[in-house]
CSV table of C-alpha atoms in Angstrom, one decimal:
chain,number,residue,atom,x,y,z
A,1,UNK,CA,16.7,-107.5,135.7
A,2,UNK,CA,18.0,-104.1,134.6
A,3,UNK,CA,21.6,-105.1,135.5
A,4,UNK,CA,21.3,-108.1,133.3
A,5,UNK,CA,19.9,-106.0,130.4
A,6,UNK,CA,22.8,-103.6,130.7
A,7,UNK,CA,25.3,-106.5,130.8
A,8,UNK,CA,23.8,-107.9,127.7
A,9,UNK,CA,23.9,-104.5,126.0
A,10,UNK,CA,27.5,-104.1,127.0
A,11,UNK,CA,28.4,-107.6,125.5
A,12,UNK,CA,26.7,-106.7,122.3
A,13,UNK,CA,28.4,-103.4,122.1
A,14,UNK,CA,31.9,-104.6,122.8
A,15,UNK,CA,31.5,-107.6,120.5
A,16,UNK,CA,31.9,-105.1,117.6
A,17,UNK,CA,35.6,-104.8,116.6
A,18,UNK,CA,35.0,-101.2,115.6
A,19,UNK,CA,34.3,-100.4,119.3
A,20,UNK,CA,37.6,-101.9,120.4
A,21,UNK,CA,39.4,-100.1,117.6
A,22,UNK,CA,37.8,-96.7,118.6
A,23,UNK,CA,38.7,-97.1,122.3
A,24,UNK,CA,42.3,-98.1,121.3
A,25,UNK,CA,42.5,-95.0,119.1
A,26,UNK,CA,41.4,-92.8,122.1
A,27,UNK,CA,44.0,-94.4,124.4
A,28,UNK,CA,46.9,-94.5,122.0
A,29,UNK,CA,46.3,-91.0,120.7
A,30,UNK,CA,45.8,-89.8,124.3
A,31,UNK,CA,49.1,-91.3,125.4
A,32,UNK,CA,50.8,-89.8,122.3
A,33,UNK,CA,49.3,-86.4,123.2
A,34,UNK,CA,50.6,-86.7,126.7
A,35,UNK,CA,54.1,-87.6,125.5
A,36,UNK,CA,54.3,-84.9,122.8
A,37,UNK,CA,52.8,-82.2,125.0
A,38,UNK,CA,55.2,-82.9,127.9
A,39,UNK,CA,58.1,-83.2,125.5
A,40,UNK,CA,57.3,-79.8,124.0
A,41,UNK,CA,57.3,-78.2,127.5
A,42,UNK,CA,60.4,-80.1,128.6
A,43,UNK,CA,62.3,-78.6,125.7
A,44,UNK,CA,61.2,-75.2,126.7
A,45,UNK,CA,62.4,-75.9,130.3
A,46,UNK,CA,65.8,-77.0,129.0
A,47,UNK,CA,66.1,-73.8,127.0
A,48,UNK,CA,65.3,-71.8,130.1
A,49,UNK,CA,67.8,-73.7,132.2
A,50,UNK,CA,70.5,-73.2,129.5
A,51,UNK,CA,69.7,-69.5,129.3
A,52,UNK,CA,70.1,-69.2,133.0
A,53,UNK,CA,73.6,-70.7,132.8
A,54,UNK,CA,74.6,-68.6,129.8
A,55,UNK,CA,73.4,-65.4,131.3
A,56,UNK,CA,76.0,-65.7,134.1
A,57,UNK,CA,78.7,-66.7,131.6
A,58,UNK,CA,77.8,-63.9,129.2
A,59,UNK,CA,77.8,-61.3,131.9
A,60,UNK,CA,81.3,-62.4,133.0
A,61,UNK,CA,82.5,-62.3,129.4
A,62,UNK,CA,81.0,-58.8,128.8
A,63,UNK,CA,82.6,-57.5,132.0
A,64,UNK,CA,86.0,-59.0,130.9
A,65,UNK,CA,85.9,-57.4,127.4
A,66,UNK,CA,83.8,-54.3,127.9
A,67,UNK,CA,84.4,-53.6,131.5
A,68,UNK,CA,86.2,-50.2,131.1
A,69,UNK,CA,82.9,-48.4,131.0
A,70,UNK,CA,79.6,-49.3,132.7
A,71,UNK,CA,77.5,-47.9,129.8
A,72,UNK,CA,79.4,-50.1,127.3
A,73,UNK,CA,78.9,-53.2,129.4
A,74,UNK,CA,75.2,-52.6,129.7
A,75,UNK,CA,75.0,-51.9,126.0
A,76,UNK,CA,76.1,-55.5,125.4
A,77,UNK,CA,74.7,-57.3,128.4
A,78,UNK,CA,71.3,-59.0,128.3
A,79,UNK,CA,69.0,-59.8,131.2
A,80,UNK,CA,66.8,-62.8,130.6
A,81,UNK,CA,63.2,-63.2,131.7
A,82,UNK,CA,61.3,-66.5,131.3
A,83,UNK,CA,57.6,-67.2,131.3
A,84,UNK,CA,57.7,-70.4,133.3
A,85,UNK,CA,55.3,-73.1,132.2
A,86,UNK,CA,53.0,-74.8,134.7
A,87,UNK,CA,52.6,-78.6,134.7
A,88,UNK,CA,49.3,-78.0,133.1
A,89,UNK,CA,50.9,-76.4,130.1
A,90,UNK,CA,52.0,-79.9,129.0
A,91,UNK,CA,48.3,-80.9,129.0
A,92,UNK,CA,47.3,-77.9,126.8
A,93,UNK,CA,50.3,-76.2,125.1
A,94,UNK,CA,48.1,-73.3,123.9
A,95,UNK,CA,50.0,-70.4,122.4
A,96,UNK,CA,53.3,-71.2,123.9
A,97,UNK,CA,54.5,-72.3,120.5
A,98,UNK,CA,53.9,-68.9,118.8
A,99,UNK,CA,54.5,-66.4,121.7
A,100,UNK,CA,58.0,-66.0,123.0
A,101,UNK,CA,58.4,-67.6,126.5
A,102,UNK,CA,62.0,-66.4,126.9
A,103,UNK,CA,63.1,-62.8,126.2
A,104,UNK,CA,66.5,-61.3,126.7
A,105,UNK,CA,66.7,-57.5,127.0
A,106,UNK,CA,69.4,-54.9,127.5
A,107,UNK,CA,68.9,-51.6,129.3
A,108,UNK,CA,68.5,-49.9,125.9
A,109,UNK,CA,65.1,-49.2,124.3
A,110,UNK,CA,62.6,-51.9,125.2
A,111,UNK,CA,60.1,-51.7,122.3
A,112,UNK,CA,62.8,-52.7,119.8
A,113,UNK,CA,63.5,-55.9,121.8
A,114,UNK,CA,60.1,-56.9,123.1
A,115,UNK,CA,58.9,-58.8,120.0
A,116,UNK,CA,62.1,-60.7,119.3
A,117,UNK,CA,61.4,-64.4,119.0
A,118,UNK,CA,62.8,-67.6,117.5
A,119,UNK,CA,62.4,-68.4,113.8
A,120,UNK,CA,59.8,-71.2,113.3
A,121,UNK,CA,58.6,-73.3,110.4
A,122,UNK,CA,55.3,-71.7,109.4
A,123,UNK,CA,53.9,-75.2,108.4
A,124,UNK,CA,54.7,-76.5,111.9
A,125,UNK,CA,53.0,-73.5,113.5
A,126,UNK,CA,49.9,-74.0,111.2
A,127,UNK,CA,49.6,-77.6,112.3
A,128,UNK,CA,50.3,-76.9,116.0
A,129,UNK,CA,51.5,-79.2,118.6
A,130,UNK,CA,49.7,-82.4,119.7
A,131,UNK,CA,48.7,-82.5,123.3
A,132,UNK,CA,46.0,-84.2,125.4
A,133,UNK,CA,43.7,-81.3,125.0
A,134,UNK,CA,43.9,-81.8,121.2
A,135,UNK,CA,42.8,-85.4,121.6
A,136,UNK,CA,39.8,-84.5,123.8
A,137,UNK,CA,38.6,-81.7,121.6
A,138,UNK,CA,39.1,-83.3,118.1
A,139,UNK,CA,39.5,-87.1,118.5
A,140,UNK,CA,36.9,-87.9,121.1
A,141,UNK,CA,34.0,-86.3,119.1
A,142,UNK,CA,34.9,-88.5,116.1
A,143,UNK,CA,34.8,-91.6,118.2
A,144,UNK,CA,31.5,-90.5,119.8
A,145,UNK,CA,30.1,-90.1,116.3
A,146,UNK,CA,31.4,-93.5,115.2
A,147,UNK,CA,29.8,-95.1,118.3
A,148,UNK,CA,26.4,-93.4,118.1
A,149,UNK,CA,25.5,-92.5,114.5
A,150,UNK,CA,23.7,-95.9,113.8
A,151,UNK,CA,22.4,-96.6,117.3
A,152,UNK,CA,18.8,-96.4,116.1
A,153,UNK,CA,19.0,-96.4,112.4
A,154,UNK,CA,21.1,-99.6,112.4
A,155,UNK,CA,18.3,-101.4,114.3
A,156,UNK,CA,15.7,-100.0,111.9
A,157,UNK,CA,17.6,-101.0,108.8
A,158,UNK,CA,18.2,-104.5,110.1
A,159,UNK,CA,14.5,-105.0,111.0
A,160,UNK,CA,15.2,-105.5,114.7
A,161,UNK,CA,13.6,-102.2,115.8
A,162,UNK,CA,10.1,-103.4,115.0
A,163,UNK,CA,10.6,-106.4,117.2
A,164,UNK,CA,12.0,-104.3,120.1
A,165,UNK,CA,9.1,-101.9,119.8
A,166,UNK,CA,6.6,-104.7,120.1
A,167,UNK,CA,8.2,-106.1,123.2
A,168,UNK,CA,8.8,-102.9,125.1
A,169,UNK,CA,6.2,-100.5,126.5
A,170,UNK,CA,8.7,-97.6,126.5
A,171,UNK,CA,11.0,-98.0,123.4
A,172,UNK,CA,12.9,-94.9,124.4
A,173,UNK,CA,14.4,-96.8,127.3
A,174,UNK,CA,15.9,-99.3,124.9
A,175,UNK,CA,17.6,-96.4,123.0
A,176,UNK,CA,18.7,-94.9,126.3
A,177,UNK,CA,20.3,-98.1,127.5
A,178,UNK,CA,22.3,-98.4,124.3
A,179,UNK,CA,23.3,-94.8,124.6
A,180,UNK,CA,24.3,-95.1,128.2
A,181,UNK,CA,26.6,-98.0,127.4
A,182,UNK,CA,28.4,-96.0,124.8
A,183,UNK,CA,28.7,-93.0,127.1
A,184,UNK,CA,30.1,-95.2,129.9
A,185,UNK,CA,32.8,-96.6,127.5
A,186,UNK,CA,33.9,-93.1,126.3
A,187,UNK,CA,33.9,-91.6,129.8
A,188,UNK,CA,35.9,-94.5,131.2
A,189,UNK,CA,38.5,-94.0,128.4
A,190,UNK,CA,38.6,-90.3,129.3
A,191,UNK,CA,38.9,-91.1,133.1
A,192,UNK,CA,41.8,-93.5,132.4
A,193,UNK,CA,43.6,-90.8,130.3
A,194,UNK,CA,43.0,-88.1,133.0
A,195,UNK,CA,44.4,-90.5,135.7
A,196,UNK,CA,47.5,-91.2,133.6
A,197,UNK,CA,47.9,-87.5,132.9
A,198,UNK,CA,47.7,-86.6,136.6
A,199,UNK,CA,50.5,-89.0,137.4
A,200,UNK,CA,52.7,-88.5,134.3
A,201,UNK,CA,52.4,-84.7,134.3
A,202,UNK,CA,52.5,-84.5,138.1
A,203,UNK,CA,49.3,-82.5,138.3
A,204,UNK,CA,48.2,-81.4,141.7
A,205,UNK,CA,44.8,-82.6,142.9
A,206,UNK,CA,43.3,-79.2,143.3
A,207,UNK,CA,40.7,-76.9,141.9
A,208,UNK,CA,42.4,-76.8,138.5
A,209,UNK,CA,42.1,-80.6,138.1
A,210,UNK,CA,38.4,-80.4,139.1
A,211,UNK,CA,37.8,-77.6,136.7
A,212,UNK,CA,39.4,-79.5,133.8
A,213,UNK,CA,37.4,-82.6,134.6
A,214,UNK,CA,34.1,-80.6,134.7
A,215,UNK,CA,34.9,-78.8,131.4
A,216,UNK,CA,35.9,-81.9,129.5
A,217,UNK,CA,32.9,-83.9,130.9
A,218,UNK,CA,30.5,-81.3,129.7
A,219,UNK,CA,32.2,-81.1,126.3
A,220,UNK,CA,31.9,-84.8,125.8
A,221,UNK,CA,28.3,-84.6,127.0
A,222,UNK,CA,27.6,-81.9,124.4
A,223,UNK,CA,28.7,-84.2,121.6
A,224,UNK,CA,26.6,-87.1,123.0
A,225,UNK,CA,23.6,-84.8,123.1
A,226,UNK,CA,24.3,-83.6,119.5
A,227,UNK,CA,24.4,-87.3,118.4
A,228,UNK,CA,21.3,-88.0,120.4
A,229,UNK,CA,19.5,-85.2,118.6
A,230,UNK,CA,20.6,-86.3,115.1
A,231,UNK,CA,19.5,-89.9,116.0
A,232,UNK,CA,16.1,-88.6,117.1
A,233,UNK,CA,15.3,-87.3,113.6
A,234,UNK,CA,14.8,-90.9,112.5
A,235,UNK,CA,16.9,-90.7,109.4
A,236,UNK,CA,19.2,-93.3,107.8
A,237,UNK,CA,22.6,-94.2,109.1
A,238,UNK,CA,24.3,-92.5,106.1
A,239,UNK,CA,22.4,-89.3,106.9
A,240,UNK,CA,23.3,-89.4,110.5
A,241,UNK,CA,27.0,-90.0,109.8
A,242,UNK,CA,27.2,-87.2,107.2
A,243,UNK,CA,25.4,-84.8,109.5
A,244,UNK,CA,27.5,-85.5,112.5
A,245,UNK,CA,30.8,-85.3,110.6
A,246,UNK,CA,29.6,-82.0,109.0
A,247,UNK,CA,28.9,-80.6,112.5
A,248,UNK,CA,32.4,-81.7,113.6
A,249,UNK,CA,34.0,-80.1,110.6
A,250,UNK,CA,32.0,-76.8,111.0
A,251,UNK,CA,32.3,-76.5,114.8
A,252,UNK,CA,35.9,-77.5,115.2
A,253,UNK,CA,37.6,-76.6,111.9
A,254,UNK,CA,35.7,-74.3,109.6
A,255,UNK,CA,34.2,-71.9,112.1
A,256,UNK,CA,37.4,-71.3,114.0
A,257,UNK,CA,39.2,-70.6,110.7
A,258,UNK,CA,36.5,-68.1,109.7
A,259,UNK,CA,36.7,-66.4,113.1
A,260,UNK,CA,40.5,-66.2,112.8
A,261,UNK,CA,40.3,-64.7,109.3
A,262,UNK,CA,37.7,-62.2,110.4
A,263,UNK,CA,39.8,-61.2,113.4
A,264,UNK,CA,42.9,-60.7,111.2
A,265,UNK,CA,40.9,-58.4,108.9
A,266,UNK,CA,38.9,-56.6,111.6
A,267,UNK,CA,41.7,-56.1,114.1
A,268,UNK,CA,45.0,-56.1,112.1
A,269,UNK,CA,48.1,-55.6,114.2
A,270,UNK,CA,50.6,-53.7,112.2
A,271,UNK,CA,51.6,-51.8,115.3
A,272,UNK,CA,54.2,-54.4,116.2
A,273,UNK,CA,56.4,-53.4,113.3
A,274,UNK,CA,55.3,-49.8,113.5
A,275,UNK,CA,56.3,-49.7,117.2
A,276,UNK,CA,59.8,-51.1,116.5
A,277,UNK,CA,60.2,-48.6,113.6
A,278,UNK,CA,59.0,-45.7,115.7
A,279,UNK,CA,61.3,-46.7,118.5
A,280,UNK,CA,64.3,-46.8,116.2
A,281,UNK,CA,63.4,-43.5,114.5
A,282,UNK,CA,62.8,-41.8,117.9
A,283,UNK,CA,66.3,-42.8,118.9
A,284,UNK,CA,68.2,-42.4,115.6
A,285,UNK,CA,66.9,-38.9,114.8
A,286,UNK,CA,68.4,-37.6,118.0
A,287,UNK,CA,71.9,-38.1,116.7
A,288,UNK,CA,71.4,-35.1,114.3
A,289,UNK,CA,69.9,-32.9,116.9
A,290,UNK,CA,71.2,-30.9,119.8
A,291,UNK,CA,71.8,-33.0,122.9
A,292,UNK,CA,69.4,-30.8,124.9
A,293,UNK,CA,66.5,-32.1,122.8
A,294,UNK,CA,67.0,-35.7,124.0
A,295,UNK,CA,67.9,-34.6,127.5
A,296,UNK,CA,64.9,-32.4,128.0
A,297,UNK,CA,62.6,-35.2,126.8
A,298,UNK,CA,64.4,-37.6,129.1
A,299,UNK,CA,64.0,-35.2,132.1
A,300,UNK,CA,60.2,-35.1,131.5
A,301,UNK,CA,60.1,-38.8,131.9
A,302,UNK,CA,62.6,-39.0,134.8
A,303,UNK,CA,62.8,-35.6,136.5
A,304,UNK,CA,64.7,-37.2,139.4
A,305,UNK,CA,67.8,-37.5,137.2
A,306,UNK,CA,68.2,-33.8,136.7
A,307,UNK,CA,70.4,-33.7,139.7
A,308,UNK,CA,73.2,-35.6,137.9
A,309,UNK,CA,75.6,-33.3,136.0
A,310,UNK,CA,75.7,-33.8,132.3
A,311,UNK,CA,79.2,-33.6,130.6
A,312,UNK,CA,78.4,-30.9,128.0
A,313,UNK,CA,82.0,-30.8,126.8
A,314,UNK,CA,82.0,-34.4,125.6
A,315,UNK,CA,81.1,-35.3,122.0
A,316,UNK,CA,79.6,-38.5,123.3
A,317,UNK,CA,78.5,-39.7,126.7
A,318,UNK,CA,76.5,-42.7,127.9
A,319,UNK,CA,74.2,-40.3,129.7
A,320,UNK,CA,73.1,-38.8,126.4
A,321,UNK,CA,73.0,-42.2,124.7
A,322,UNK,CA,70.6,-43.8,127.2
A,323,UNK,CA,68.5,-40.7,127.2
A,324,UNK,CA,68.1,-41.1,123.4
A,325,UNK,CA,67.1,-44.8,123.9
A,326,UNK,CA,64.4,-43.7,126.4
A,327,UNK,CA,63.2,-41.1,123.8
A,328,UNK,CA,62.7,-43.9,121.4
A,329,UNK,CA,60.5,-45.9,123.8
A,330,UNK,CA,58.5,-42.7,124.6
A,331,UNK,CA,57.9,-42.1,121.0
A,332,UNK,CA,56.8,-45.7,120.4
A,333,UNK,CA,54.5,-45.8,123.5
A,334,UNK,CA,51.4,-44.8,121.5
A,335,UNK,CA,51.9,-47.7,119.0
A,336,UNK,CA,52.6,-50.2,121.8
A,337,UNK,CA,49.3,-49.1,123.6
A,338,UNK,CA,47.4,-49.4,120.3
A,339,UNK,CA,48.7,-52.9,119.7
A,340,UNK,CA,47.8,-54.0,123.2
A,341,UNK,CA,44.3,-52.6,122.7
A,342,UNK,CA,44.0,-54.6,119.5
A,343,UNK,CA,45.0,-57.8,121.1
A,344,UNK,CA,42.6,-57.2,124.0
A,345,UNK,CA,39.8,-56.6,121.4
A,346,UNK,CA,40.8,-59.8,119.6
A,347,UNK,CA,40.6,-61.7,122.9
A,348,UNK,CA,37.2,-60.2,123.8
A,349,UNK,CA,35.7,-61.0,120.4
A,350,UNK,CA,37.1,-64.6,120.5
A,351,UNK,CA,35.4,-65.0,123.9
A,352,UNK,CA,32.1,-63.9,122.5
A,353,UNK,CA,32.4,-66.0,119.3
A,354,UNK,CA,33.4,-69.0,121.4
A,355,UNK,CA,30.2,-68.9,123.3
A,356,UNK,CA,28.4,-70.5,120.3
A,357,UNK,CA,31.5,-72.7,119.3
A,358,UNK,CA,31.9,-75.4,122.0
A,359,UNK,CA,35.3,-76.5,120.6
A,360,UNK,CA,36.9,-73.1,120.8
A,361,UNK,CA,35.2,-72.4,124.2
A,362,UNK,CA,36.7,-75.6,125.6
A,363,UNK,CA,40.1,-74.9,124.2
A,364,UNK,CA,40.1,-71.4,125.6
A,365,UNK,CA,39.1,-72.7,129.0
A,366,UNK,CA,41.8,-75.3,129.0
A,367,UNK,CA,44.5,-72.8,127.8
A,368,UNK,CA,43.4,-70.4,130.6
A,369,UNK,CA,43.7,-73.1,133.2
A,370,UNK,CA,47.1,-74.2,131.8
A,371,UNK,CA,48.4,-70.6,131.7
A,372,UNK,CA,49.1,-70.9,128.0
A,373,UNK,CA,46.6,-68.4,126.6
A,374,UNK,CA,47.0,-64.9,125.2
A,375,UNK,CA,46.1,-63.2,128.5
A,376,UNK,CA,49.0,-65.0,130.1
A,377,UNK,CA,51.4,-63.8,127.4
A,378,UNK,CA,50.2,-60.2,127.7
A,379,UNK,CA,50.7,-60.4,131.5
A,380,UNK,CA,54.2,-61.7,130.8
A,381,UNK,CA,54.9,-58.7,128.6
A,382,UNK,CA,53.7,-56.3,131.3
A,383,UNK,CA,56.0,-58.1,133.8
A,384,UNK,CA,58.9,-57.7,131.5
A,385,UNK,CA,58.2,-54.0,131.1
A,386,UNK,CA,58.2,-53.7,134.9
A,387,UNK,CA,61.5,-55.6,135.2
A,388,UNK,CA,63.1,-53.5,132.5
A,389,UNK,CA,62.1,-50.4,134.3
A,390,UNK,CA,63.6,-51.7,137.5
A,391,UNK,CA,66.9,-52.3,135.7
A,392,UNK,CA,66.9,-48.8,134.3
A,393,UNK,CA,66.2,-47.2,137.6
A,394,UNK,CA,68.9,-49.3,139.2
A,395,UNK,CA,71.7,-48.7,136.6
A,396,UNK,CA,71.0,-45.1,135.5
A,397,UNK,CA,72.5,-43.4,138.6
A,398,UNK,CA,75.6,-45.5,138.3
A,399,UNK,CA,76.0,-44.7,134.6
A,400,UNK,CA,75.4,-41.0,135.1
A,401,UNK,CA,78.0,-40.9,137.9
A,402,UNK,CA,80.4,-42.9,135.7
A,403,UNK,CA,80.9,-45.4,138.4
A,404,UNK,CA,83.2,-48.4,137.6
A,405,UNK,CA,81.8,-51.8,136.6
A,406,UNK,CA,83.3,-53.4,139.7
A,407,UNK,CA,80.9,-51.3,141.9
A,408,UNK,CA,77.9,-53.3,140.7
A,409,UNK,CA,77.0,-56.6,142.4
A,410,UNK,CA,76.4,-58.6,139.2
A,411,UNK,CA,75.6,-61.8,141.1
A,412,UNK,CA,72.1,-60.5,141.9
A,413,UNK,CA,71.2,-60.4,138.2
A,414,UNK,CA,70.2,-63.9,137.3
A,415,UNK,CA,67.5,-65.1,135.0
A,416,UNK,CA,64.1,-63.7,136.1
A,417,UNK,CA,61.3,-66.2,136.3
A,418,UNK,CA,57.7,-65.1,135.8
A,419,UNK,CA,54.9,-67.3,137.2
A,420,UNK,CA,51.5,-66.2,136.0
A,421,UNK,CA,48.5,-66.3,138.4
A,422,UNK,CA,45.8,-66.4,135.7
A,423,UNK,CA,43.5,-69.4,136.3
A,424,UNK,CA,41.4,-69.0,133.2
A,425,UNK,CA,37.6,-68.4,132.9
A,426,UNK,CA,35.6,-71.6,133.0
A,427,UNK,CA,32.2,-70.2,133.8
A,428,UNK,CA,31.5,-69.0,130.3
A,429,UNK,CA,32.5,-72.4,129.0
A,430,UNK,CA,30.3,-74.2,131.5
A,431,UNK,CA,27.3,-72.0,130.8
A,432,UNK,CA,27.7,-72.4,127.0
A,433,UNK,CA,28.1,-76.2,127.2
A,434,UNK,CA,25.3,-76.7,129.7
A,435,UNK,CA,23.0,-74.5,127.6
A,436,UNK,CA,23.6,-76.3,124.3
A,437,UNK,CA,23.5,-79.7,125.9
A,438,UNK,CA,20.2,-78.9,127.6
A,439,UNK,CA,18.7,-77.5,124.4
A,440,UNK,CA,19.7,-80.5,122.3
A,441,UNK,CA,18.5,-82.9,124.9
A,442,UNK,CA,15.1,-81.2,125.1
A,443,UNK,CA,14.8,-81.3,121.3
A,444,UNK,CA,15.8,-85.0,121.2
A,445,UNK,CA,13.2,-86.0,123.8
A,446,UNK,CA,10.6,-83.9,121.9
A,447,UNK,CA,11.4,-85.7,118.7
A,448,UNK,CA,11.2,-89.1,120.3
A,449,UNK,CA,7.9,-88.4,122.0
A,450,UNK,CA,6.5,-86.8,118.9
A,451,UNK,CA,7.4,-89.7,116.7
A,452,UNK,CA,6.7,-93.4,117.0
A,453,UNK,CA,9.6,-94.2,119.3
A,454,UNK,CA,7.9,-93.4,122.7
């Protein structure tokens, strides 16, 4: 009997052309999100592959034209490091469009090079890139609202609800059956898109896939519970539609914008420019000072290099020049640390604010799993600092001993790949979504039992 009732409810539901249109919107926009998300990451991979080839060519060219002195060669030669995207990055592009994923540095001062990035159209950055995560977070809730807003009020306004109440001992079951049919349709569309994503993006069947499925399932369940609560108030269809759309605008558009503005004002980051300026000042001012000033500061940082003789009789030496560059980095270190603290504070506050904003919470969880969040970028910067330090410690002795360029095995210096190991934090997201879903479900059942629908 129950199976026949559900079949009848399904036929009534899918007979509506709006339902078919909504499901097609989900599938088409989901496929488009998959294509554009993967295309965005593929373009980054092509740039990285091209950079790897160009680094070898540029190194050979620099040796050819500037190979008389090792210091001069290293002045021009860049060493590339790439933040390699995971396959999941195509699912959720995150901040890979605003943070540099490929940075080339020389062995000179690092702080003046660390924040170099490509020029981008601000309008494009404002709109962001479309990916499957965008479809789940922004498009799916709209379709859920369209499917659910008149589930009860439509029956009341058409006069059918009175007949259903008179023929059913538990009218709430009638509402629940209708709701379950809608949930099944939406979750089937989500399952189809996830299956296509797993194949198209070559996603491994592992803990990350399970985590994404759990997070997205709870996120969709939150929107269904929100719709269920609005319906339980017993208002008109127009009231339900306006209320649910308002919740969508506030939770997914307005509140994130307010949080972003507040973060910008509360934790401004002028240190990026200040760090570059301080690095340059710390280096340039040494030109007008006695060489011992730069060298003494350099020896405090690297006491192991005191053993190399410094050519005092020369007006210029690469020994002194690289010491000045290091002085610039040392002078800019305070600004760099302050900026990193500000970014960490921004990240912590966003995590706290997201606890009451399911859309942001879900986006942060997906970005963390995909390795495209702010924490991944900060880890990439730290890895670049470590790599730059390795380069310096390798080349400094050869520079100070004035060894020929040919003494260096340049073939070992290829593009450096960084693979982050950050898997994201999904438990705050799960706790938040489960908490809100449970609260809304309780309020909904309370409303139904308190009113005439039970």
